PDB file of C-alpha atoms in Angstrom:
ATOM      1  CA  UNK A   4     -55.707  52.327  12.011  1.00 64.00           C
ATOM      2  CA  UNK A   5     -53.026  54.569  13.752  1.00 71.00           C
ATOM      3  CA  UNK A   6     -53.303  58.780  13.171  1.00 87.00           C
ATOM      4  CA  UNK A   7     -51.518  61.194  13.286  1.00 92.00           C
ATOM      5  CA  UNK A   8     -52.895  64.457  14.095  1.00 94.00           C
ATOM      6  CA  UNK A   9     -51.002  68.058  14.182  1.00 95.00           C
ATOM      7  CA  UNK A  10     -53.751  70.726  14.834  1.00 94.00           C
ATOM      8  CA  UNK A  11     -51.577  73.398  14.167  1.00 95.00           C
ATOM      9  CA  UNK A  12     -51.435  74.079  10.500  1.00 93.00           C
ATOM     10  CA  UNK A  13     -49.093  77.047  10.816  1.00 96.00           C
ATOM     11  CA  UNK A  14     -47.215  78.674  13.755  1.00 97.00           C
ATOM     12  CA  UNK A  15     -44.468  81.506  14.220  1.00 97.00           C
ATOM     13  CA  UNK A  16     -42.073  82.794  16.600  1.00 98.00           C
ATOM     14  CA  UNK A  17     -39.189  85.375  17.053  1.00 98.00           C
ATOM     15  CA  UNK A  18     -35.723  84.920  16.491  1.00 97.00           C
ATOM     16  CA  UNK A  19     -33.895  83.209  19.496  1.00 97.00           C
ATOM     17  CA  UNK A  20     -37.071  82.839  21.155  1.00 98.00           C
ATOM     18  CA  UNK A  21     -38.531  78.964  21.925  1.00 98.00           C
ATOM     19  CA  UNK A  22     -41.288  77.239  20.255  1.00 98.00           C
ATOM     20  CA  UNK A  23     -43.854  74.126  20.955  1.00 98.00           C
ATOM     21  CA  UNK A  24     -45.253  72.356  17.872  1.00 98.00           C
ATOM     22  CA  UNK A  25     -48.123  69.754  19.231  1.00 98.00           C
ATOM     23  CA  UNK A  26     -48.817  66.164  17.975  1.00 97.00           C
ATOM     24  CA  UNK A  27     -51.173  64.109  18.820  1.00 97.00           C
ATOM     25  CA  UNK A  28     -51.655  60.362  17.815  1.00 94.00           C
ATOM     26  CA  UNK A  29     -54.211  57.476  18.455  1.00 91.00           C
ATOM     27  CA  UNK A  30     -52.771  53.732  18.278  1.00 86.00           C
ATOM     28  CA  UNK A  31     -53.305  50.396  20.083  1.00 84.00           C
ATOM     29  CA  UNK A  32     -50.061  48.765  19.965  1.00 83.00           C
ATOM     30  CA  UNK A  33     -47.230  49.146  23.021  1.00 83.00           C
ATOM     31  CA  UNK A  34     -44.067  49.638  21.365  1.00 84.00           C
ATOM     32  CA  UNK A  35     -43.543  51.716  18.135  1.00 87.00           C
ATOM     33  CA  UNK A  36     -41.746  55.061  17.423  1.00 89.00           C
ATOM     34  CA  UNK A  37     -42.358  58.467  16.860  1.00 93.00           C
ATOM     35  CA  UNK A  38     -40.392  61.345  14.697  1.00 94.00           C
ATOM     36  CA  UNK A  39     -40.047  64.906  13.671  1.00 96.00           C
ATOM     37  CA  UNK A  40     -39.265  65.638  10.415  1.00 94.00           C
ATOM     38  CA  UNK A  41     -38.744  69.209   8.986  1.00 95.00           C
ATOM     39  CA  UNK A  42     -39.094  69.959   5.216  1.00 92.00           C
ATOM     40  CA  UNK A  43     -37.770  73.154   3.898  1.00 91.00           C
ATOM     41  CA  UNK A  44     -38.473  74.843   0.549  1.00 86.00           C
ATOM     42  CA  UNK A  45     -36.016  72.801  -1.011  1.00 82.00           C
ATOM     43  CA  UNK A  46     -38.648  70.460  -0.050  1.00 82.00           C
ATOM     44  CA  UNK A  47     -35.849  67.571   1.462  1.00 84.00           C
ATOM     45  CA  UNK A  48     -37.352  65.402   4.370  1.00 88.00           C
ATOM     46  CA  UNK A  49     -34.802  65.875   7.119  1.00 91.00           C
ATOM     47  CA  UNK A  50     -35.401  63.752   9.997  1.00 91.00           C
ATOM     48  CA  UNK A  51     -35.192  65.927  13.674  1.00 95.00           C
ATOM     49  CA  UNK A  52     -35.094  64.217  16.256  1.00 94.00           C
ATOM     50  CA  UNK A  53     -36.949  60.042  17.398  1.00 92.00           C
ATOM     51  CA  UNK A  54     -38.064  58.428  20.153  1.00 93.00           C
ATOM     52  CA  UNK A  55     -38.775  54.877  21.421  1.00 89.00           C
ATOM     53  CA  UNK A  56     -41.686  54.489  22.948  1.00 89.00           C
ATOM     54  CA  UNK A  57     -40.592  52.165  25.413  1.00 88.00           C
ATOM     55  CA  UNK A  58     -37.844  54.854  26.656  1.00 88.00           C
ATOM     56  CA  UNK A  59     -39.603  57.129  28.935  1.00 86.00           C
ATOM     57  CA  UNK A  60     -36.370  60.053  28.978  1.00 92.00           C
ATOM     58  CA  UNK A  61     -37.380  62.570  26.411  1.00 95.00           C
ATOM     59  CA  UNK A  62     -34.709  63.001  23.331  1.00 93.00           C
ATOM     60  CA  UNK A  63     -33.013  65.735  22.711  1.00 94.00           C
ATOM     61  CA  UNK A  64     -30.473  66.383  20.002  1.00 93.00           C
ATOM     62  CA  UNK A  65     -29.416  69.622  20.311  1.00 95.00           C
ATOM     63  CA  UNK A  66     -31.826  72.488  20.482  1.00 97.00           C
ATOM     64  CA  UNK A  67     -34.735  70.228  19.489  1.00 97.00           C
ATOM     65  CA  UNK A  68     -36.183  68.010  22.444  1.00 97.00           C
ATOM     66  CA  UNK A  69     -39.635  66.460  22.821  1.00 97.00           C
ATOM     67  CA  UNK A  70     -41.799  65.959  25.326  1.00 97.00           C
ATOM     68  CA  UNK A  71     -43.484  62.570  25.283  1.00 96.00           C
ATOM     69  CA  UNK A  72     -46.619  61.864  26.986  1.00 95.00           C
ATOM     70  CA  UNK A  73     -47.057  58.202  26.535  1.00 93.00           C
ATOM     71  CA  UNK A  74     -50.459  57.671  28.412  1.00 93.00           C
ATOM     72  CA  UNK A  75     -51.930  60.899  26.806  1.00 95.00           C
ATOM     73  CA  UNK A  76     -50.729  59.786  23.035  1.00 95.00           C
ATOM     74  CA  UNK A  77     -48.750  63.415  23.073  1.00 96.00           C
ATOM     75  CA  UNK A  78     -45.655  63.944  21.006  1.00 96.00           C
ATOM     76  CA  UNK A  79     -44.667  67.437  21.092  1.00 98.00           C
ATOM     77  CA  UNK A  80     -41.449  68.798  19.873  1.00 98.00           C
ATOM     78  CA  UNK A  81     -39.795  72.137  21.470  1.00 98.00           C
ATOM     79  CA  UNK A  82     -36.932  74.249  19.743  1.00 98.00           C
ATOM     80  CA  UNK A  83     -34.926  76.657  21.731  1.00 98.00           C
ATOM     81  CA  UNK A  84     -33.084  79.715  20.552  1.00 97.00           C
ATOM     82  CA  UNK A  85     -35.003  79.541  17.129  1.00 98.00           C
ATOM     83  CA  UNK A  86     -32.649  79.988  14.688  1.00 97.00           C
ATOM     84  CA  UNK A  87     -34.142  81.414  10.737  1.00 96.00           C
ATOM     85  CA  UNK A  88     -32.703  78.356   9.742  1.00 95.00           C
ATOM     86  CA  UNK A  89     -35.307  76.192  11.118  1.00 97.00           C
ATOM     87  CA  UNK A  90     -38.409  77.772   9.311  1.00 97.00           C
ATOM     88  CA  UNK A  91     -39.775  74.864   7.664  1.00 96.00           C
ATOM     89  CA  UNK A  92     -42.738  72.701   7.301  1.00 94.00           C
ATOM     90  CA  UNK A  93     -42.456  70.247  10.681  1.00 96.00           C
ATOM     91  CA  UNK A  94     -43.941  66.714  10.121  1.00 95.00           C
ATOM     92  CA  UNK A  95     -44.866  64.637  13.299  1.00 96.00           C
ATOM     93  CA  UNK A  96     -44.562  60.734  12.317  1.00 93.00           C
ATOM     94  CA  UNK A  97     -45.249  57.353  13.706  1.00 89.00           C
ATOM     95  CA  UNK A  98     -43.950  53.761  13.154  1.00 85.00           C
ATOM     96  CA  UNK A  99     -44.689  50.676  14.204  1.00 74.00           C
ATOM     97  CA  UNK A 100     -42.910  47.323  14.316  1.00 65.00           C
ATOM     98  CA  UNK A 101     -45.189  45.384  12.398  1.00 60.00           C
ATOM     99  CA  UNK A 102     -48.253  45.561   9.736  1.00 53.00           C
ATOM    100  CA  UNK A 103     -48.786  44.989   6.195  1.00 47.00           C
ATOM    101  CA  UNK A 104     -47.155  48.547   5.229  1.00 47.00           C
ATOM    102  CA  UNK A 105     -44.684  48.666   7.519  1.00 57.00           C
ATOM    103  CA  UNK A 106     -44.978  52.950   6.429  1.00 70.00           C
ATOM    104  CA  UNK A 107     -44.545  56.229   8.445  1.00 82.00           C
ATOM    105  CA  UNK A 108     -47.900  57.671   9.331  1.00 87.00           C
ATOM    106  CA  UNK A 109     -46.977  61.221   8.677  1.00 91.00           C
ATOM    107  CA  UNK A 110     -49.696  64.353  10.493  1.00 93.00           C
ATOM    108  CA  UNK A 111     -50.509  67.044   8.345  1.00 91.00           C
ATOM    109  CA  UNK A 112     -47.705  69.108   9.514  1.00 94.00           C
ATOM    110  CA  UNK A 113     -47.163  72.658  10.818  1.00 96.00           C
ATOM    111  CA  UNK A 114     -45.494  75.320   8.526  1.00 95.00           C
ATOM    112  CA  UNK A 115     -43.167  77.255  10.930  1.00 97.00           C
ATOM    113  CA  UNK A 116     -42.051  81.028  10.588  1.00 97.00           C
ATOM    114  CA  UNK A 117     -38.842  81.892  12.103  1.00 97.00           C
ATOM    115  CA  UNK A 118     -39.274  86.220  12.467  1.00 97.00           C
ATOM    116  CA  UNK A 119     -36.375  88.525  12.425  1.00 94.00           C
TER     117      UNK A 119
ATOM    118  CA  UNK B  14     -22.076  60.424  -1.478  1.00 69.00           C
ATOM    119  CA  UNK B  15     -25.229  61.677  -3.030  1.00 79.00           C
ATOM    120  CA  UNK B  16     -27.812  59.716  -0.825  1.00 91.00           C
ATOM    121  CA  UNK B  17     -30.806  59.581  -2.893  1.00 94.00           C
ATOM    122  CA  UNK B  18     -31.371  61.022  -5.786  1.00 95.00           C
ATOM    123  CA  UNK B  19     -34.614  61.485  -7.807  1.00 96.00           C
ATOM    124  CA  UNK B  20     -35.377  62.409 -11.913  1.00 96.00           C
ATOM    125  CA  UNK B  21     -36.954  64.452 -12.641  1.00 96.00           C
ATOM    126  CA  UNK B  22     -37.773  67.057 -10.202  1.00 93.00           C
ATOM    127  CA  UNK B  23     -40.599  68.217 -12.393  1.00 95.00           C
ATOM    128  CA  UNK B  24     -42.715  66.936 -15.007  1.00 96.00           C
ATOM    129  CA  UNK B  25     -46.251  67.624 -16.377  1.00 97.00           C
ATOM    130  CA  UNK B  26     -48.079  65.260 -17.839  1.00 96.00           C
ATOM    131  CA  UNK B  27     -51.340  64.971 -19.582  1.00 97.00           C
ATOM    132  CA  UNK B  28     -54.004  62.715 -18.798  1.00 97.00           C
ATOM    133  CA  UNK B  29     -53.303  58.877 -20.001  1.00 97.00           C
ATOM    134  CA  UNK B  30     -50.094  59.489 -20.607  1.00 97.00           C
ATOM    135  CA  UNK B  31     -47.120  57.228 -19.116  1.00 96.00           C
ATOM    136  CA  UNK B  32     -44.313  57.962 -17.348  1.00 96.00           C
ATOM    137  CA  UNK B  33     -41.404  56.452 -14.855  1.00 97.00           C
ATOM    138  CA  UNK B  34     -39.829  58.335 -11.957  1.00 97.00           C
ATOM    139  CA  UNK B  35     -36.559  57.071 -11.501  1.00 97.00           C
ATOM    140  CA  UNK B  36     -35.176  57.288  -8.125  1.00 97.00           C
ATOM    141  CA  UNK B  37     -31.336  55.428  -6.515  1.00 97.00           C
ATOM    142  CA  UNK B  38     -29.169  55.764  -3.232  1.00 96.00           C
ATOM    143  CA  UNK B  39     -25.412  54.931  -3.244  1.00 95.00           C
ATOM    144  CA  UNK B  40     -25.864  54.081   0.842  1.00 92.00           C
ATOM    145  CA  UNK B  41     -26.071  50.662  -0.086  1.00 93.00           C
ATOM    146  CA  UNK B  42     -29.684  50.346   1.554  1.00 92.00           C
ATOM    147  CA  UNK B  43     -31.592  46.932   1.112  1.00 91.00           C
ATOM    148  CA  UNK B  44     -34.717  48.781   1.605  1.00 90.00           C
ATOM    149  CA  UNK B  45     -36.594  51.306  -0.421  1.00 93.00           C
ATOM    150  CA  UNK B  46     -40.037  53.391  -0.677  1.00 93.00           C
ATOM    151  CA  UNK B  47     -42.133  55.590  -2.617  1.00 96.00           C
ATOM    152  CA  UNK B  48     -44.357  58.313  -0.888  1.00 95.00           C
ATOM    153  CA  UNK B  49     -46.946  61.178  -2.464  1.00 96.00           C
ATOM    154  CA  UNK B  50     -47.373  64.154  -0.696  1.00 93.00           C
ATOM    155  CA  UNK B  51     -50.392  66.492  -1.539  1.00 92.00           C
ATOM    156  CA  UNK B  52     -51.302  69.725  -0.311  1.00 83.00           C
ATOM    157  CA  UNK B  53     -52.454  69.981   3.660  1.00 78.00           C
ATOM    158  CA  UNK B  54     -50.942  66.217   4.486  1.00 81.00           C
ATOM    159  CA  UNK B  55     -48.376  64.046   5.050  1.00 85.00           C
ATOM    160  CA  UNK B  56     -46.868  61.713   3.027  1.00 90.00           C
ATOM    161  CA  UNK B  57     -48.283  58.339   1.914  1.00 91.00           C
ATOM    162  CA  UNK B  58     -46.888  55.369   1.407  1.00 91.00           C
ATOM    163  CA  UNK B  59     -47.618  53.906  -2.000  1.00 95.00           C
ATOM    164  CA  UNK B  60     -45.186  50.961  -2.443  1.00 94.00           C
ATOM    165  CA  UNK B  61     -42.258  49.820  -0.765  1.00 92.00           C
ATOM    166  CA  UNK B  62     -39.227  46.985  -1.544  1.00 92.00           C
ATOM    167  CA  UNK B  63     -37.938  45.282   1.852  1.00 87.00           C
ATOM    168  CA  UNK B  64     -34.700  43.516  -0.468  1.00 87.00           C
ATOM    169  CA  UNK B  65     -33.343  43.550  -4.015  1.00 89.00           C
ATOM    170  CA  UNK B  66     -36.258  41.482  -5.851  1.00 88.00           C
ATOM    171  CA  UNK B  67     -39.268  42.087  -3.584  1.00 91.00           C
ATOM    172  CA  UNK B  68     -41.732  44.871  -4.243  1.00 94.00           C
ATOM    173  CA  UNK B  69     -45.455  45.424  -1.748  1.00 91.00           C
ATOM    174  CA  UNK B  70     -48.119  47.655  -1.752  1.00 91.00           C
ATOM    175  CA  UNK B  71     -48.688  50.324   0.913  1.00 89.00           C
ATOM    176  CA  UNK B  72     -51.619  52.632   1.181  1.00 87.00           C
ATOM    177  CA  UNK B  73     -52.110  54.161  -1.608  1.00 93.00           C
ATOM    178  CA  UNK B  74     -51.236  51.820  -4.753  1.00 95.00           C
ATOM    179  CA  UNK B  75     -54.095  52.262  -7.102  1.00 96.00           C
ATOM    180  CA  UNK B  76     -52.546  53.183 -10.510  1.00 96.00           C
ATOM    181  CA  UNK B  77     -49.075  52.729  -9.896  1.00 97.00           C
ATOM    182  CA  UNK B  78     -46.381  50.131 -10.672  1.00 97.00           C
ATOM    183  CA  UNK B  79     -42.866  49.661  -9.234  1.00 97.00           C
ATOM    184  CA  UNK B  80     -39.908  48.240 -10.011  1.00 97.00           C
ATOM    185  CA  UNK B  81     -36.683  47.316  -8.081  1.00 96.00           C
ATOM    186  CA  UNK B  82     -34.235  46.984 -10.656  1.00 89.00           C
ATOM    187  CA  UNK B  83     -31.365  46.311  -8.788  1.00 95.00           C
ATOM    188  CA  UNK B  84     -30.271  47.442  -5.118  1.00 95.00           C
ATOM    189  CA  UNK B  85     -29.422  50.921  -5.803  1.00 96.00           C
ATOM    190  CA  UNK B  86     -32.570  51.988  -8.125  1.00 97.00           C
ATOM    191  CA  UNK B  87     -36.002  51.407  -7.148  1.00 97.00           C
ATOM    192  CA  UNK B  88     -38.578  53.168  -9.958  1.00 97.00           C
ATOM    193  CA  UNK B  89     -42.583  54.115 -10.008  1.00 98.00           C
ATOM    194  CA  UNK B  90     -44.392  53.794 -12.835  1.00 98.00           C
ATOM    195  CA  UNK B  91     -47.837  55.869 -13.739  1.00 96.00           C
ATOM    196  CA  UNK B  92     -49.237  53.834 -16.706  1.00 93.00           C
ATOM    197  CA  UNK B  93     -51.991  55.913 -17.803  1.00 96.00           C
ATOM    198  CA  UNK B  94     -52.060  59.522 -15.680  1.00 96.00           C
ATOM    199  CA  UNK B  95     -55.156  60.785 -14.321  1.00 97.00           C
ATOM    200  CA  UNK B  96     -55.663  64.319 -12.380  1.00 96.00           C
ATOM    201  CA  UNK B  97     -55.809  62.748  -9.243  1.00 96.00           C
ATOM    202  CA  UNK B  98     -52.200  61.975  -9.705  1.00 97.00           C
ATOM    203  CA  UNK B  99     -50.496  65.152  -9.509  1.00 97.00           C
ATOM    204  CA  UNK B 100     -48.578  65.064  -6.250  1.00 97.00           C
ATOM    205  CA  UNK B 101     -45.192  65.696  -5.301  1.00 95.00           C
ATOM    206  CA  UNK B 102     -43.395  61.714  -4.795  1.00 97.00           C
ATOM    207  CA  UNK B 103     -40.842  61.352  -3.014  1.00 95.00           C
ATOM    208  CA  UNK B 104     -38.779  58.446  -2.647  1.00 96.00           C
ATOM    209  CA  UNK B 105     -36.858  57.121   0.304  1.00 93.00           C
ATOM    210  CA  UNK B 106     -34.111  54.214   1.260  1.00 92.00           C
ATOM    211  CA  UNK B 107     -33.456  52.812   4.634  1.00 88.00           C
ATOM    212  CA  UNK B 108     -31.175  50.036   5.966  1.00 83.00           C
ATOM    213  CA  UNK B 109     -33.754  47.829   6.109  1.00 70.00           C
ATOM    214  CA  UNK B 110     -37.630  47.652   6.848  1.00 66.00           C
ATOM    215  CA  UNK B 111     -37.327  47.788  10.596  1.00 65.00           C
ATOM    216  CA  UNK B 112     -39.261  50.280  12.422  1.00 62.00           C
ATOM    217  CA  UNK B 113     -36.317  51.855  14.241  1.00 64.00           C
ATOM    218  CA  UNK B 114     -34.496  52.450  10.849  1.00 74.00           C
ATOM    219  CA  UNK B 115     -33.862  54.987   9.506  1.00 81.00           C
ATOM    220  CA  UNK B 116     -35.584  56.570   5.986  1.00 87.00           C
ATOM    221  CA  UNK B 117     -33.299  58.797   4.008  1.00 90.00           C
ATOM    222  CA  UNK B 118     -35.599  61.086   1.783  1.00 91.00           C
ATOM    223  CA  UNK B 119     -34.970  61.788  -1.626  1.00 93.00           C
ATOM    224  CA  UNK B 120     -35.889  65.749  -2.927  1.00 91.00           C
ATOM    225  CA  UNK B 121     -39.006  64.906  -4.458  1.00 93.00           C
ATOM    226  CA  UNK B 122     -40.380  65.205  -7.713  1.00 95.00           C
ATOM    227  CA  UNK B 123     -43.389  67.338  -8.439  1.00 95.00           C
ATOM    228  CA  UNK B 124     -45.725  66.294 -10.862  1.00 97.00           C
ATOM    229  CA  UNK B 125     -48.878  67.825 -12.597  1.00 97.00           C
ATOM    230  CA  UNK B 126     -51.420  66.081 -14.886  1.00 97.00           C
ATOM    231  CA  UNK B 127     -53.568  67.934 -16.826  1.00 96.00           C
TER     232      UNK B 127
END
């Protein structure tokens, strides 16, 4: 079965300042695809930023990029210039192309503090 | 366009009793889901409908029913509420099933058995 693990249950950082949120996952398969989603107190799932595994460029959209570490099963998203926007509950996710559920394995997520 | 909208966003139930979250997206999406989401994790799958007429289980179905009543509304059913149930569920619509589609999240409707 694939996991998802974020072992950072809460984080913070200054305004305009940058910040790493780590995810980790275990799976067997070659080709799936990973996400960030954010979910504020209005408690919407927003979807961040995705990548292909079989892409090796990291997205980017904006100030949110990833780094992807394919052989290491790393999926770590950076945002620049924080913004107090962006305080949020971040939600690393995983997806595969096939299998019964077809779901999003979601981590536990990492509530984020954005500090004035 | 209101993507996908959920009723009610609370509700508090007591054990046994039955209820149905309603949930519907105007994106015209041939693909729908419901997720719980409980304190410390990530959501959970707990049924999804690939097309109009077709309804499976994901992880979590014990205790639920669903129902795709047409392509726009897609509702969960908790037949006889237990503790264990109180969650926030959130339901979602994507294009279709596909792993590089997509899912649009509804707000989420938080629910408490007693």
């Amino acid at each position: 079965a694939q996991t998802v693990t974020q072992s950072q249950p809460e984080m913070s950082v200054q305004e305009a300042e940058t910040v790493t949120l780590s995810c980790t996952y275990d799976t067997s398969e070659s080709d799936y695809y990973l996400f960030w989603y954010k979910q504020p107190p209005s408690r919407q799932m927003i979807l961040v930023i995705r990548q292909e595994a079989y892409k090796q460029q990291n997205a980017t959209e904006n100030r949110f990029s990833v780094n992807f570490q394919k052989a290491a099963k790393s999926f770590s998203l950076k945002i620049s210039d924080s913004q107090l926007g962006d305080a949020a509950m971040y939600f690393c996710a995983y997806r595969v192309p096939s299998g019964s559920a077809r779901q999003l394995t979601f981590g536990s997520g990492t509530q984020l503090t954005v500090l004035p | 366009n209101a993507g996908v909208t959920q009723t009610p966003k609370f509700q508090v139930l007591k054990t046994g009793q039955s209820m149905t979250l309603q949930c519907a997206q105007d994106m015209n999406h041939n693909s729908m889901y419901w997720y719980r989401q409980d304190p410390g994790m990530g959501l959970r799958l707990i049924y999804y409908s690939a097309s109009e007429g077709t309804t499976d289980k994901g992880e979590v179905p014990n205790g639920y029913n669903v129902s795709r009543l047409n392509k726009r509304e897609f509702s969960l059913r908790l037949e006889s509420a237990a503790p264990s149930q109180t969650s926030v569920y959130f339901c979602a619509s994507s294009i279709r099933t596909g792993f590089s589609y997509e899912q649009y999240f509804g707000p989420g409707t938080r629910l408490t058995v007693t």
